[in-house]
Coordinates of C-alpha atoms in Angstrom, one line a residue:
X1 CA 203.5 139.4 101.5
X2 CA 204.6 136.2 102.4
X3 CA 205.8 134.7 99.1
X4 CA 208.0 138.1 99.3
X5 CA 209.4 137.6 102.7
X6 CA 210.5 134.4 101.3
X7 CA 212.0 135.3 98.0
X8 CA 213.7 138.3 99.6
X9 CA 214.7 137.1 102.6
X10 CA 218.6 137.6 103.6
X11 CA 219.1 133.7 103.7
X12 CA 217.9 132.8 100.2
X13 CA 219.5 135.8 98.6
X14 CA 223.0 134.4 100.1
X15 CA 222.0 130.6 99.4
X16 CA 221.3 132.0 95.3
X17 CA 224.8 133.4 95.7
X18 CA 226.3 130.8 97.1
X19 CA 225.1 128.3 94.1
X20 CA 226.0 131.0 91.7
X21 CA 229.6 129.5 92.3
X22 CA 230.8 126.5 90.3
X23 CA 233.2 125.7 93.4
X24 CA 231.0 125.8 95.8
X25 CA 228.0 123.7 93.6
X26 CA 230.9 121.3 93.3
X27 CA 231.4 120.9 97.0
X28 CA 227.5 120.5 97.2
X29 CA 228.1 117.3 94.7
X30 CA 231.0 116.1 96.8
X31 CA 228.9 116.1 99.7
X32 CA 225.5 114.2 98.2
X33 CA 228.1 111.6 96.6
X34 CA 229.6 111.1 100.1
X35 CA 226.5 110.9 101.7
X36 CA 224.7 108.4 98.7
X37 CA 228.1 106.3 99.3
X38 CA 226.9 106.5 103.2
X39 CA 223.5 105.5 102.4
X40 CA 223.8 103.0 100.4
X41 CA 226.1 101.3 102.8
X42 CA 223.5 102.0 104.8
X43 CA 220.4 100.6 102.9
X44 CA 222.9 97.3 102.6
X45 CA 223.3 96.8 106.3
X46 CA 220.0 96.9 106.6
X47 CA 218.6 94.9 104.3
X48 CA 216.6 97.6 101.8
X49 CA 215.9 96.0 98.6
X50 CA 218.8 95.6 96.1
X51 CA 216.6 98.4 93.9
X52 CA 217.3 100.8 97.1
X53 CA 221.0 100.3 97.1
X54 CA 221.7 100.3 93.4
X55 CA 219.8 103.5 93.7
X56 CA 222.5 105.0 96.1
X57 CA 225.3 103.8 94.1
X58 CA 223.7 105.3 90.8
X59 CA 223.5 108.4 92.5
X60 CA 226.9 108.8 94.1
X61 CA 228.3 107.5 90.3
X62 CA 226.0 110.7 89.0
X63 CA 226.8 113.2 91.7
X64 CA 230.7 112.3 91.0
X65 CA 230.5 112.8 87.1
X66 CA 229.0 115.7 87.6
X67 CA 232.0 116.9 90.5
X68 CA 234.7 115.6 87.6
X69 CA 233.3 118.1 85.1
X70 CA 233.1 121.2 87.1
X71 CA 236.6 120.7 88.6
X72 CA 238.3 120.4 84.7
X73 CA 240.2 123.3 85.0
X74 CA 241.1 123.1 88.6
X75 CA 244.7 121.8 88.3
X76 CA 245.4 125.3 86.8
X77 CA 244.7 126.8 90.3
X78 CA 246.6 124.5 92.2
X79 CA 249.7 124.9 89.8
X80 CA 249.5 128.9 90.0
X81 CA 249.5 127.9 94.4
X82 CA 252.7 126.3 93.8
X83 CA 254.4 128.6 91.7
X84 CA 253.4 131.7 94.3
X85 CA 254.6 129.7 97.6
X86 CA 257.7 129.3 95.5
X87 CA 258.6 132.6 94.7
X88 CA 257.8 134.0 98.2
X89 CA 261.0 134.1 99.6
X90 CA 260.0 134.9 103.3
X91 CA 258.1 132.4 103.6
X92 CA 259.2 130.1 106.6
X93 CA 260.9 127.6 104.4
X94 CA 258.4 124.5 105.6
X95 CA 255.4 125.9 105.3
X96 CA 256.8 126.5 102.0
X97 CA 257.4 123.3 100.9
X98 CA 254.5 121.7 101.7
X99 CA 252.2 124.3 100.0
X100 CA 254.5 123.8 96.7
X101 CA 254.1 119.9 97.3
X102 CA 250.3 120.0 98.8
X103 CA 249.5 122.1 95.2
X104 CA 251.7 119.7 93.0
X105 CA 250.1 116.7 94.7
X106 CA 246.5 118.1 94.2
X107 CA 247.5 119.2 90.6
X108 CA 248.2 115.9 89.9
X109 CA 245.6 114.2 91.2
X110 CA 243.0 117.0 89.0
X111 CA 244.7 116.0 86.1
X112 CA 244.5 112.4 86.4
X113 CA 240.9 112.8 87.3
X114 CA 240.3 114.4 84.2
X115 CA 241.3 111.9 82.0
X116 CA 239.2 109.3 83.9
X117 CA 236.2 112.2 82.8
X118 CA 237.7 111.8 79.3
X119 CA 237.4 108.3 79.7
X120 CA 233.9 108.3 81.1
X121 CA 232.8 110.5 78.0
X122 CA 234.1 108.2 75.8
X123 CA 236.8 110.1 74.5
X124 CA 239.7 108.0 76.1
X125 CA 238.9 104.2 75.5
X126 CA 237.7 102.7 79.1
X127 CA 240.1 100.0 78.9
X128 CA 242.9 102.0 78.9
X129 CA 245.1 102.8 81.7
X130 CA 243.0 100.6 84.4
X131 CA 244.7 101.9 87.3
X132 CA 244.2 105.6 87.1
X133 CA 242.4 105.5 90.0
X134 CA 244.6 104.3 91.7
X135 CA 247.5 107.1 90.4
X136 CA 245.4 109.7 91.6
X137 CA 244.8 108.4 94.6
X138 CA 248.4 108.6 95.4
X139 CA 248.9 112.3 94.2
X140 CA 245.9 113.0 96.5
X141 CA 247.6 111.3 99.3
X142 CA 250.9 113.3 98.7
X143 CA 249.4 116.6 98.9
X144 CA 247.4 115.3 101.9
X145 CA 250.4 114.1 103.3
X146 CA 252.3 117.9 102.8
X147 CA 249.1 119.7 104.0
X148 CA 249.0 117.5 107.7
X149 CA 253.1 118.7 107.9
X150 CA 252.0 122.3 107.1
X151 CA 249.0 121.9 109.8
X152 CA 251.7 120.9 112.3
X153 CA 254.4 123.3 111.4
X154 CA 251.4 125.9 112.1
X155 CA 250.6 124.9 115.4
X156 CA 254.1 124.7 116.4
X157 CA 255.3 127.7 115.1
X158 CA 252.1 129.6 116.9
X159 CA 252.5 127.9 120.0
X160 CA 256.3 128.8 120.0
X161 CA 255.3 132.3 119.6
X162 CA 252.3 132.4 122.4
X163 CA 255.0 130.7 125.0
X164 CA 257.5 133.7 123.5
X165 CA 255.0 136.6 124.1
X166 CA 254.4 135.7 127.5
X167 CA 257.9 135.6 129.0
X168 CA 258.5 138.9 127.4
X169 CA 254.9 139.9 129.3
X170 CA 256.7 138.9 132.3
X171 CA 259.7 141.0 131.7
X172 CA 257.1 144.5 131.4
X173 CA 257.5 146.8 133.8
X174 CA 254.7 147.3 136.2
X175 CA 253.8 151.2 135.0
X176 CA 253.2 149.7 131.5
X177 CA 251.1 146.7 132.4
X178 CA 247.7 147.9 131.5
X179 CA 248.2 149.0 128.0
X180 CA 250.2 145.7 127.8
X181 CA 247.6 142.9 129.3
X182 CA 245.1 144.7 126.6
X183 CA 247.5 144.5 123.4
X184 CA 248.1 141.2 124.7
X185 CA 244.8 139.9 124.9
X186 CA 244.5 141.2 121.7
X187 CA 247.3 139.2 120.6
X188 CA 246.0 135.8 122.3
X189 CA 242.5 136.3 120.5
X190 CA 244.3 136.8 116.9
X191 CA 246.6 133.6 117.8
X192 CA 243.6 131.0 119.2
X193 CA 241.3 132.1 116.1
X194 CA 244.6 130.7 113.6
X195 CA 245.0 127.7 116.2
X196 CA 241.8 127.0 115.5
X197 CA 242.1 126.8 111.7
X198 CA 245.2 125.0 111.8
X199 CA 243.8 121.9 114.3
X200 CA 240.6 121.9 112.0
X201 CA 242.3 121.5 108.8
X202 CA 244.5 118.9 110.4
X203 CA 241.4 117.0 111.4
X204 CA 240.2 118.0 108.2
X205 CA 243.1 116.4 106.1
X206 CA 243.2 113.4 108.2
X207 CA 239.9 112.6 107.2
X208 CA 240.7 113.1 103.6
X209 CA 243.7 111.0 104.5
X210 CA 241.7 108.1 105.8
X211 CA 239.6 108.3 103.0
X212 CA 243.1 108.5 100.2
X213 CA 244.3 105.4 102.4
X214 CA 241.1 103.6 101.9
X215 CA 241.1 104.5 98.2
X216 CA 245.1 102.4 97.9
X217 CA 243.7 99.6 100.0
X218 CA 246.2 100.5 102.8
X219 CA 243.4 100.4 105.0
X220 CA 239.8 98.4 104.3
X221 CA 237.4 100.3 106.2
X222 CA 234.0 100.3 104.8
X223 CA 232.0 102.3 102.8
X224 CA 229.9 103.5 105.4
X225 CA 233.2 104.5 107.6
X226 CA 234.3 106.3 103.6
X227 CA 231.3 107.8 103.1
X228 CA 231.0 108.9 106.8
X229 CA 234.3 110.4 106.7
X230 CA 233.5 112.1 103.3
X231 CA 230.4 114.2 104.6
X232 CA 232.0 115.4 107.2
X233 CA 234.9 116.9 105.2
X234 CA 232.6 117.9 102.8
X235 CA 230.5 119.9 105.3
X236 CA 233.4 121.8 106.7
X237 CA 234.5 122.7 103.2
X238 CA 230.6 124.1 102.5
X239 CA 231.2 125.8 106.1
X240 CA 234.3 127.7 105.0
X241 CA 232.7 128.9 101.4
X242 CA 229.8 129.5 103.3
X243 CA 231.1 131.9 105.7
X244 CA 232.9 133.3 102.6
X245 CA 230.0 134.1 100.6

């Protein structure tokens, strides 16, 4: 009775789902290689043996060839993004921009990454094209870049309308108010909830940011701060697929 509790109960069944998804396994990767790149940081500041650390840094080298070849295809995705924000003409014309150029930027940085997987394989000589890393670093940035201007183009355009729908709540005439101060509420609810997306996928990008600018050498931060910075951007990604599942 026990072991069937166990295998049948509600939070397994969606965990087995949840894995059942080469996304969200992927995410799952990005998050241990964040967290091995923490660790071994870590283990260095603290003096663990140097067979501790290169542990860590094995594993975070593992966990991210693994993420490389279960994200292959993903510039596909990104490049279909772009080409649907373009042809949706009513679309407010910045948010529309910066999805075309968020997608574009992550499309290229997917397709740079998977040559460096064609050059970990061996199919691309490694002493080709040394600063690849670099290149997709820079794509990653632009999208980043696109997606904190769409984040801020949100929140403005939703606090616009919350400041709009209460001066017209001020203008209702008294026999109407009930029905009014309910649909309103209503209203404030639906806009807080988005609010609430669009500030935590600005802090969201601006960790990814941080991490991008780290990446250039714009900023020299260490790994620990990196791979600090990575696990928690990795954990509201599993949150989000999570929630989803």
């Amino acid at each position: 009775m026990v072991v069937d509790t166990l295998i049948y109960h509600p939070t397994l069944s969606k965990l087995i789902k949840f894995w059942d998804s080469t996304p969200k396994r992927e995410k799952t990767f990005r998050l241990l290689s964040y967290l091995s790149r923490f660790l071994g940081y870590y283990a260095y500041k603290k003096g663990y043996s140097k067979e501790t650390i290169e542990l860590w840094s094995d594993l975070k080298a593992h966990f991210t060839f693994i993420r490389k070849a279960m994200r292959f295809f993903k510039p596909v995705n990104h490049l279909q993004l772009a080409s649907k924000a373009f042809d949706n003409k009513l679309m407010d014309p910045i948010l529309q921009f910066t999805t075309i150029v968020r997608n574009l930027g992550y499309a290229g940085y997917l397709t740079i990454d998977a040559i460096v997987f064609f050059k970990l394989l061996g199919i691309i000589d490694k002493k080709k094209y040394p600063n690849l890393g670099k290149y997709a670093s820079r794509f990653w940035l632009l999208g980043l870049i696109a997606g904190l201007i769409n984040s801020l183009r949100i929140i403005y355009s939703l606090n616009s309308y919350e400041n709009d729908q209460k001066n017209t709540q001020d203008e209702k005439v008294k026999e109407t108010e009930t029905e009014t101060e309910t649909e309103t509420k209503a209203d404030t609810v639906a806009i807080n909830q988005k609010l609430y997306q669009a500030k935590r996928k600005l802090i969201w990008d601006l960790l990814d940011t941080f991490i991008a600018l780290n990446s250039l050498d714009i900023l020299h931060f260490t790994e620990g701060d990196v791979g600090l910075a990575g696990v928690i951007t990795s954990l509201l990604g599993l949150q989000d697929l999570w929630k989803a599942t």
